[in-house]
Short mmCIF file of C-alpha atoms in Angstrom, two decimals:
data_model
loop_
_atom_site.label_atom_id
_atom_site.label_comp_id
_atom_site.label_asym_id
_atom_site.label_seq_id
_atom_site.Cartn_x
_atom_site.Cartn_y
_atom_site.Cartn_z
CA UNK E 1 2.89 -64.34 -31.40
CA UNK E 2 5.84 -61.99 -30.94
CA UNK E 3 9.36 -63.35 -30.79
CA UNK E 4 11.10 -63.61 -27.42
CA UNK E 5 12.72 -60.34 -26.44
CA UNK E 6 15.56 -59.26 -24.18
CA UNK E 7 19.20 -60.35 -24.35
CA UNK E 8 18.89 -63.05 -21.66
CA UNK E 9 15.98 -64.74 -23.42
CA UNK E 10 17.66 -64.35 -26.82
CA UNK E 11 20.81 -65.95 -25.36
CA UNK E 12 18.70 -68.83 -24.08
CA UNK E 13 17.01 -69.15 -27.48
CA UNK E 14 20.34 -69.25 -29.31
CA UNK E 15 21.65 -71.90 -26.91
CA UNK E 16 18.52 -74.01 -27.43
CA UNK E 17 18.91 -73.79 -31.21
CA UNK E 18 22.61 -74.65 -31.10
CA UNK E 19 22.03 -77.69 -28.89
CA UNK E 20 19.26 -78.88 -31.21
CA UNK E 21 21.52 -78.49 -34.25
CA UNK E 22 24.42 -80.28 -32.53
CA UNK E 23 22.16 -83.20 -31.56
CA UNK E 24 20.80 -83.43 -35.12
CA UNK E 25 24.35 -83.43 -36.50
CA UNK E 26 25.33 -86.20 -34.06
CA UNK E 27 28.24 -84.33 -32.43
CA UNK E 28 29.38 -84.54 -28.83
CA UNK E 29 30.47 -81.29 -27.17
CA UNK E 30 34.11 -82.25 -27.69
CA UNK E 31 33.58 -83.07 -31.36
CA UNK E 32 31.69 -79.83 -31.94
CA UNK E 33 34.55 -77.63 -30.69
CA UNK E 34 37.44 -79.71 -32.03
CA UNK E 35 39.79 -77.31 -33.84
CA UNK E 36 37.75 -74.23 -32.92
CA UNK E 37 38.83 -71.37 -30.66
CA UNK E 38 36.67 -72.16 -27.62
CA UNK E 39 36.29 -75.03 -25.15
CA UNK E 40 33.62 -77.61 -24.41
CA UNK E 41 32.89 -75.73 -21.19
CA UNK E 42 32.24 -72.56 -23.17
CA UNK E 43 29.90 -74.33 -25.59
CA UNK E 44 28.07 -76.00 -22.70
CA UNK E 45 27.50 -72.60 -21.09
CA UNK E 46 26.34 -71.12 -24.39
CA UNK E 47 23.91 -73.99 -25.02
CA UNK E 48 22.45 -73.53 -21.55
CA UNK E 49 22.07 -69.77 -21.93
CA UNK E 50 24.61 -69.05 -19.19
CA UNK E 51 26.98 -67.02 -21.33
CA UNK E 52 27.11 -65.38 -24.74
CA UNK E 53 29.17 -66.36 -27.78
CA UNK E 54 30.97 -63.02 -28.35
CA UNK E 55 32.28 -63.54 -31.89
CA UNK E 56 29.97 -64.00 -34.86
CA UNK E 57 32.85 -65.87 -36.55
CA UNK E 58 32.64 -68.53 -33.81
CA UNK E 59 28.92 -68.94 -34.42
CA UNK E 60 29.49 -69.20 -38.19
CA UNK E 61 32.14 -71.87 -37.61
CA UNK E 62 29.71 -73.91 -35.51
CA UNK E 63 26.93 -73.58 -38.06
CA UNK E 64 29.30 -74.67 -40.84
CA UNK E 65 30.24 -77.73 -38.78
CA UNK E 66 26.57 -78.55 -38.21
CA UNK E 67 25.85 -78.26 -41.93
CA UNK E 68 23.53 -75.24 -41.76
CA UNK E 69 23.49 -73.74 -45.26
CA UNK E 70 20.04 -72.23 -45.75
CA UNK E 71 20.41 -68.44 -45.91
CA UNK E 72 17.17 -67.81 -44.02
CA UNK E 73 18.29 -70.08 -41.18
CA UNK E 74 21.71 -68.42 -41.08
CA UNK E 75 20.21 -64.92 -41.03
CA UNK E 76 17.76 -65.96 -38.30
CA UNK E 77 20.49 -67.36 -36.05
CA UNK E 78 22.83 -64.45 -36.68
CA UNK E 79 20.08 -61.99 -35.70
CA UNK E 80 19.42 -63.90 -32.47
CA UNK E 81 23.16 -63.78 -31.82
CA UNK E 82 23.30 -60.01 -32.31
CA UNK E 83 20.31 -59.54 -30.02
CA UNK E 84 21.91 -61.76 -27.37
CA UNK E 85 24.91 -59.43 -27.18
CA UNK E 86 22.82 -56.38 -26.28
CA UNK E 87 22.85 -55.17 -22.71
CA UNK E 88 19.66 -55.20 -20.70
CA UNK E 89 18.60 -52.18 -18.63
CA UNK E 90 19.83 -54.00 -15.51
CA UNK E 91 23.45 -54.02 -16.73
CA UNK E 92 23.98 -50.52 -15.29
CA UNK E 93 23.40 -52.04 -11.84
CA UNK E 94 25.82 -54.95 -12.29
CA UNK E 95 28.20 -53.62 -9.61
CA UNK E 96 25.56 -54.15 -6.90
CA UNK E 97 23.90 -57.30 -8.25
CA UNK E 98 24.77 -60.50 -6.36
CA UNK E 99 25.77 -63.49 -8.46
CA UNK E 100 22.86 -64.91 -10.41
CA UNK E 101 20.51 -61.96 -9.91
CA UNK E 102 21.21 -60.55 -13.36
CA UNK E 103 20.12 -63.87 -14.89
CA UNK E 104 16.97 -63.80 -12.76
CA UNK E 105 16.05 -60.27 -13.85
CA UNK E 106 16.81 -61.01 -17.50
CA UNK E 107 14.59 -64.09 -17.58
CA UNK E 108 11.80 -62.35 -15.69
CA UNK E 109 11.99 -59.34 -17.99
CA UNK E 110 11.72 -61.54 -21.09
CA UNK E 111 8.97 -63.84 -19.83
CA UNK E 112 5.52 -63.72 -21.40
CA UNK E 113 3.83 -65.23 -18.36
CA UNK E 114 4.80 -65.67 -14.73
CA UNK E 115 3.13 -67.89 -12.15
CA UNK E 116 4.30 -67.15 -8.62
CA UNK E 117 3.88 -68.44 -5.08
CA UNK E 118 4.98 -66.06 -2.33
CA UNK E 119 4.60 -67.16 1.32
CA UNK E 120 6.86 -64.64 3.06
CA UNK E 121 6.61 -61.09 1.71
CA UNK E 122 4.65 -59.23 -0.96
CA UNK E 123 5.77 -60.40 -4.40
CA UNK E 124 8.47 -58.06 -5.76
CA UNK E 125 6.57 -56.90 -8.86
CA UNK E 126 3.64 -55.85 -6.63
CA UNK E 127 5.68 -53.94 -4.04
CA UNK E 128 5.50 -50.19 -3.46
CA UNK E 129 8.69 -48.20 -3.16
CA UNK E 130 8.09 -47.60 0.56
CA UNK E 131 7.46 -51.28 1.25
CA UNK E 132 10.63 -52.26 -0.64
CA UNK E 133 12.67 -49.64 1.20
CA UNK E 134 11.48 -50.88 4.61
CA UNK E 135 12.42 -54.44 3.66
CA UNK E 136 15.95 -53.46 2.63
CA UNK E 137 16.42 -51.12 5.60
CA UNK E 138 15.41 -53.86 8.05
CA UNK E 139 17.98 -56.22 6.52
CA UNK E 140 20.72 -53.59 6.20
CA UNK E 141 22.42 -54.01 9.63
CA UNK E 142 22.24 -57.80 9.41
CA UNK E 143 23.40 -58.11 5.80
CA UNK E 144 25.91 -55.27 6.30
CA UNK E 145 24.84 -53.52 3.11
CA UNK E 146 25.45 -49.88 2.27
CA UNK E 147 22.92 -47.12 1.75
CA UNK E 148 23.90 -47.08 -1.93
CA UNK E 149 23.15 -50.81 -2.15
CA UNK E 150 19.70 -50.26 -0.64
CA UNK E 151 18.79 -47.36 -2.91
CA UNK E 152 20.06 -49.06 -6.05
CA UNK E 153 18.10 -52.21 -5.31
CA UNK E 154 14.93 -50.20 -4.74
CA UNK E 155 15.51 -48.63 -8.16
CA UNK E 156 15.95 -52.09 -9.66
CA UNK E 157 12.73 -53.34 -8.07
CA UNK E 158 10.73 -50.38 -9.36
CA UNK E 159 12.25 -50.82 -12.82
CA UNK E 160 11.25 -54.49 -12.82
CA UNK E 161 7.63 -53.50 -12.20
CA UNK E 162 7.50 -51.78 -15.58
CA UNK E 163 7.16 -55.23 -17.20
CA UNK E 164 3.53 -55.17 -16.00
CA UNK E 165 2.71 -51.93 -17.82
CA UNK E 166 4.93 -51.99 -20.89
CA UNK E 167 3.14 -51.15 -24.13
CA UNK E 168 4.27 -54.19 -26.10
CA UNK E 169 3.50 -57.61 -24.62
CA UNK E 170 3.11 -56.74 -20.93
CA UNK E 171 3.93 -59.72 -18.74
CA UNK E 172 0.93 -61.78 -17.64
CA UNK E 173 1.33 -62.38 -13.92
CA UNK E 174 -0.62 -64.74 -11.68
CA UNK E 175 0.43 -64.45 -8.04
CA UNK E 176 -0.68 -66.49 -5.05
CA UNK E 177 0.12 -64.78 -1.75
CA UNK E 178 -0.09 -66.54 1.58
CA UNK E 179 -2.25 -64.46 3.94
CA UNK E 180 0.62 -64.44 6.45
CA UNK E 181 2.83 -62.57 3.97
CA UNK E 182 0.23 -59.78 3.80
CA UNK E 183 -0.41 -59.60 7.55
CA UNK E 184 3.30 -59.46 8.39
CA UNK E 185 3.86 -55.74 9.04
CA UNK E 186 6.76 -54.20 7.13
CA UNK E 187 7.63 -50.66 8.27
CA UNK E 188 4.29 -49.55 9.69
CA UNK E 189 0.54 -49.96 9.31
CA UNK E 190 0.58 -46.95 6.97
CA UNK E 191 3.11 -48.65 4.71
CA UNK E 192 0.97 -51.78 4.69
CA UNK E 193 -2.25 -49.95 3.83
CA UNK E 194 -0.47 -48.23 0.96
CA UNK E 195 0.78 -51.64 -0.17
CA UNK E 196 -2.72 -53.12 -0.12
CA UNK E 197 -3.97 -50.18 -2.22
CA UNK E 198 -1.17 -50.75 -4.74
CA UNK E 199 -2.14 -54.40 -5.18
CA UNK E 200 -5.76 -53.34 -5.71
CA UNK E 201 -4.64 -50.84 -8.34
CA UNK E 202 -2.60 -53.48 -10.17
CA UNK E 203 -5.60 -55.80 -10.13
CA UNK E 204 -7.19 -53.31 -12.52
CA UNK E 205 -4.70 -54.43 -15.20
CA UNK E 206 -5.94 -57.21 -17.48
CA UNK E 207 -2.60 -59.00 -17.19
CA UNK E 208 -2.42 -59.16 -13.36
CA UNK E 209 -4.19 -61.75 -11.18
CA UNK E 210 -3.65 -62.12 -7.44
CA UNK E 211 -5.11 -64.79 -5.18
CA UNK E 212 -4.79 -65.05 -1.42
CA UNK E 213 -4.43 -68.33 0.48
CA UNK E 214 -6.03 -67.81 3.94
CA UNK E 215 -4.09 -69.01 6.96
CA UNK E 216 -7.17 -70.92 8.14
CA UNK E 217 -7.31 -72.98 4.95
CA UNK E 218 -5.71 -76.41 5.39
CA UNK E 219 -3.51 -76.68 2.32
CA UNK E 220 -0.05 -77.72 1.23
CA UNK E 221 2.23 -74.68 1.50
CA UNK E 222 5.77 -74.76 0.08
CA UNK E 223 8.06 -72.97 2.53
CA UNK E 224 9.89 -70.96 -0.13
CA UNK E 225 8.68 -68.86 -3.03
CA UNK E 226 8.99 -69.81 -6.68
CA UNK E 227 8.36 -68.38 -10.15
CA UNK E 228 7.34 -70.31 -13.25
CA UNK E 229 8.26 -68.35 -16.38
CA UNK E 230 7.01 -69.15 -19.88
CA UNK E 231 8.55 -67.66 -23.03
CA UNK E 232 6.60 -69.33 -25.81
CA UNK E 233 7.54 -71.93 -28.42
CA UNK E 234 10.17 -73.18 -28.99
CA UNK E 235 11.75 -72.10 -25.71
CA UNK E 236 11.29 -74.26 -22.62
CA UNK E 237 9.60 -72.98 -19.50
CA UNK E 238 11.87 -72.10 -16.57
CA UNK E 239 11.34 -72.35 -12.83
CA UNK E 240 13.18 -70.19 -10.31
CA UNK E 241 13.03 -71.14 -6.65
CA UNK E 242 14.76 -69.79 -3.58
CA UNK E 243 17.33 -71.99 -1.88
CA UNK E 244 19.41 -71.71 1.29
CA UNK E 245 22.49 -70.63 -0.64
CA UNK E 246 20.80 -68.48 -3.29
CA UNK E 247 18.49 -69.12 -6.22
CA UNK E 248 17.94 -72.24 -8.33
CA UNK E 249 16.94 -71.91 -11.99
CA UNK E 250 15.97 -74.99 -14.01
CA UNK E 251 14.31 -75.88 -17.32
CA UNK E 252 14.17 -79.65 -16.68
CA UNK E 253 10.78 -81.04 -17.65
CA UNK E 254 10.40 -83.02 -14.43
CA UNK E 255 11.16 -79.91 -12.34
CA UNK E 256 8.74 -77.76 -14.34
CA UNK E 257 6.05 -80.41 -13.94
CA UNK E 258 6.65 -80.64 -10.19
CA UNK E 259 6.37 -76.88 -9.61
CA UNK E 260 3.41 -76.55 -11.97
CA UNK E 261 1.58 -79.17 -9.92
CA UNK E 262 2.37 -77.23 -6.74
CA UNK E 263 1.09 -74.01 -8.27
CA UNK E 264 -2.16 -75.61 -9.44
CA UNK E 265 -2.69 -77.09 -5.98
CA UNK E 266 -2.17 -73.67 -4.38
CA UNK E 267 -4.44 -71.97 -6.90
CA UNK E 268 -7.25 -74.44 -6.18
CA UNK E 269 -6.93 -73.89 -2.41
CA UNK E 270 -6.72 -70.08 -2.53
CA UNK E 271 -9.64 -67.67 -2.57
CA UNK E 272 -11.05 -66.90 -6.01
CA UNK E 273 -9.43 -63.87 -7.75
CA UNK E 274 -12.68 -61.94 -7.41
CA UNK E 275 -12.40 -62.08 -3.61
CA UNK E 276 -8.93 -60.51 -3.42
CA UNK E 277 -9.99 -56.87 -3.36
CA UNK E 278 -12.46 -57.31 -0.47
CA UNK E 279 -9.87 -59.33 1.46
CA UNK E 280 -7.27 -56.56 1.06
CA UNK E 281 -9.78 -53.94 2.24
CA UNK E 282 -10.50 -56.01 5.33
CA UNK E 283 -6.75 -56.31 6.04
CA UNK E 284 -6.41 -52.51 5.70
CA UNK E 285 -9.06 -52.03 8.42
CA UNK E 286 -7.45 -54.58 10.72
CA UNK E 287 -3.77 -53.66 10.38
#
C-alpha cells in the first residue's frame, strides 16, 4: 500500500511518530523541549499535525533526545519532514481561505477513503461548476463576499474534485445524500438536471459510490454533514464535522467510533447504490 501523500498528511504522520517516540522515551512535553529552541506549545502543535517543524536541526535534536540512532529510522523521519514542508496546490489560494479550511482541504486531498453524510446540499466533490457558482452567488450578499472570493472558491472546489480521477491512488468516496438535499433547487431546474447527470457520470468510476436516503424513510438523520477520512496504517482516521462556529476535526477513537456508527446506520437505511441512477433520473423528470 502506498505511503500517505500530501504535506498535510505527512505533517500529521510526522507528529504521530514524534508523539509515539516521546511516549516511548518517557518524556513530558516540557522535558522533551527543555534546552531546545522551541516551546511546549510548538511541540504540541507539531505532534497534533497543526503546524510544521521548520528546521531539520530541531527535528534532529528531538530524535537525539529520544534516543533514535538507527540510520534507516532517521532517514525515514527526515524524509517525512521534508515532505511535510512542501506546499499543497491549495496554498496559492491561502489569501481567500477562511481559518481551518486549508487543513480541511489538505486532509481530504491526502485521504485514501472518505465516507460522507450530506443532508443539506450536494456533496462538494460531486458538484458541477454551475451548481457551486449558484451556491456561492446566493450567499454572496449575506456573507458580504467579493466576486473574486466566489470565483476563487469555485476554482478550489473544482480542483478538489480531481482527487476522484487522479492517476495514482484516486480517493475512494462513499457518499450518502439526503433526498431533500437533491430536491432543494439551487439556481434553476436546468442547473439541477445538469447536477444529477454529473453524479450519474461519477457513479461510473469504480471509486465513487452514492446512496440516497429518501425523505419518506423513517431514519435517524444527523442535522449537519460529516466526513470520515482514512489514511492507512499507522495514521489514525479523522472525522470532520460542521459546527455552528466553523468546522471540527478530531482523531479521538471515541469520536471516530461515534461517527462511524452514524454512517453505518445511514447506509443501512438508504437506498442500495444500484438504485441511485434511477432515482436521479426520476428527480430530473420531476424538477
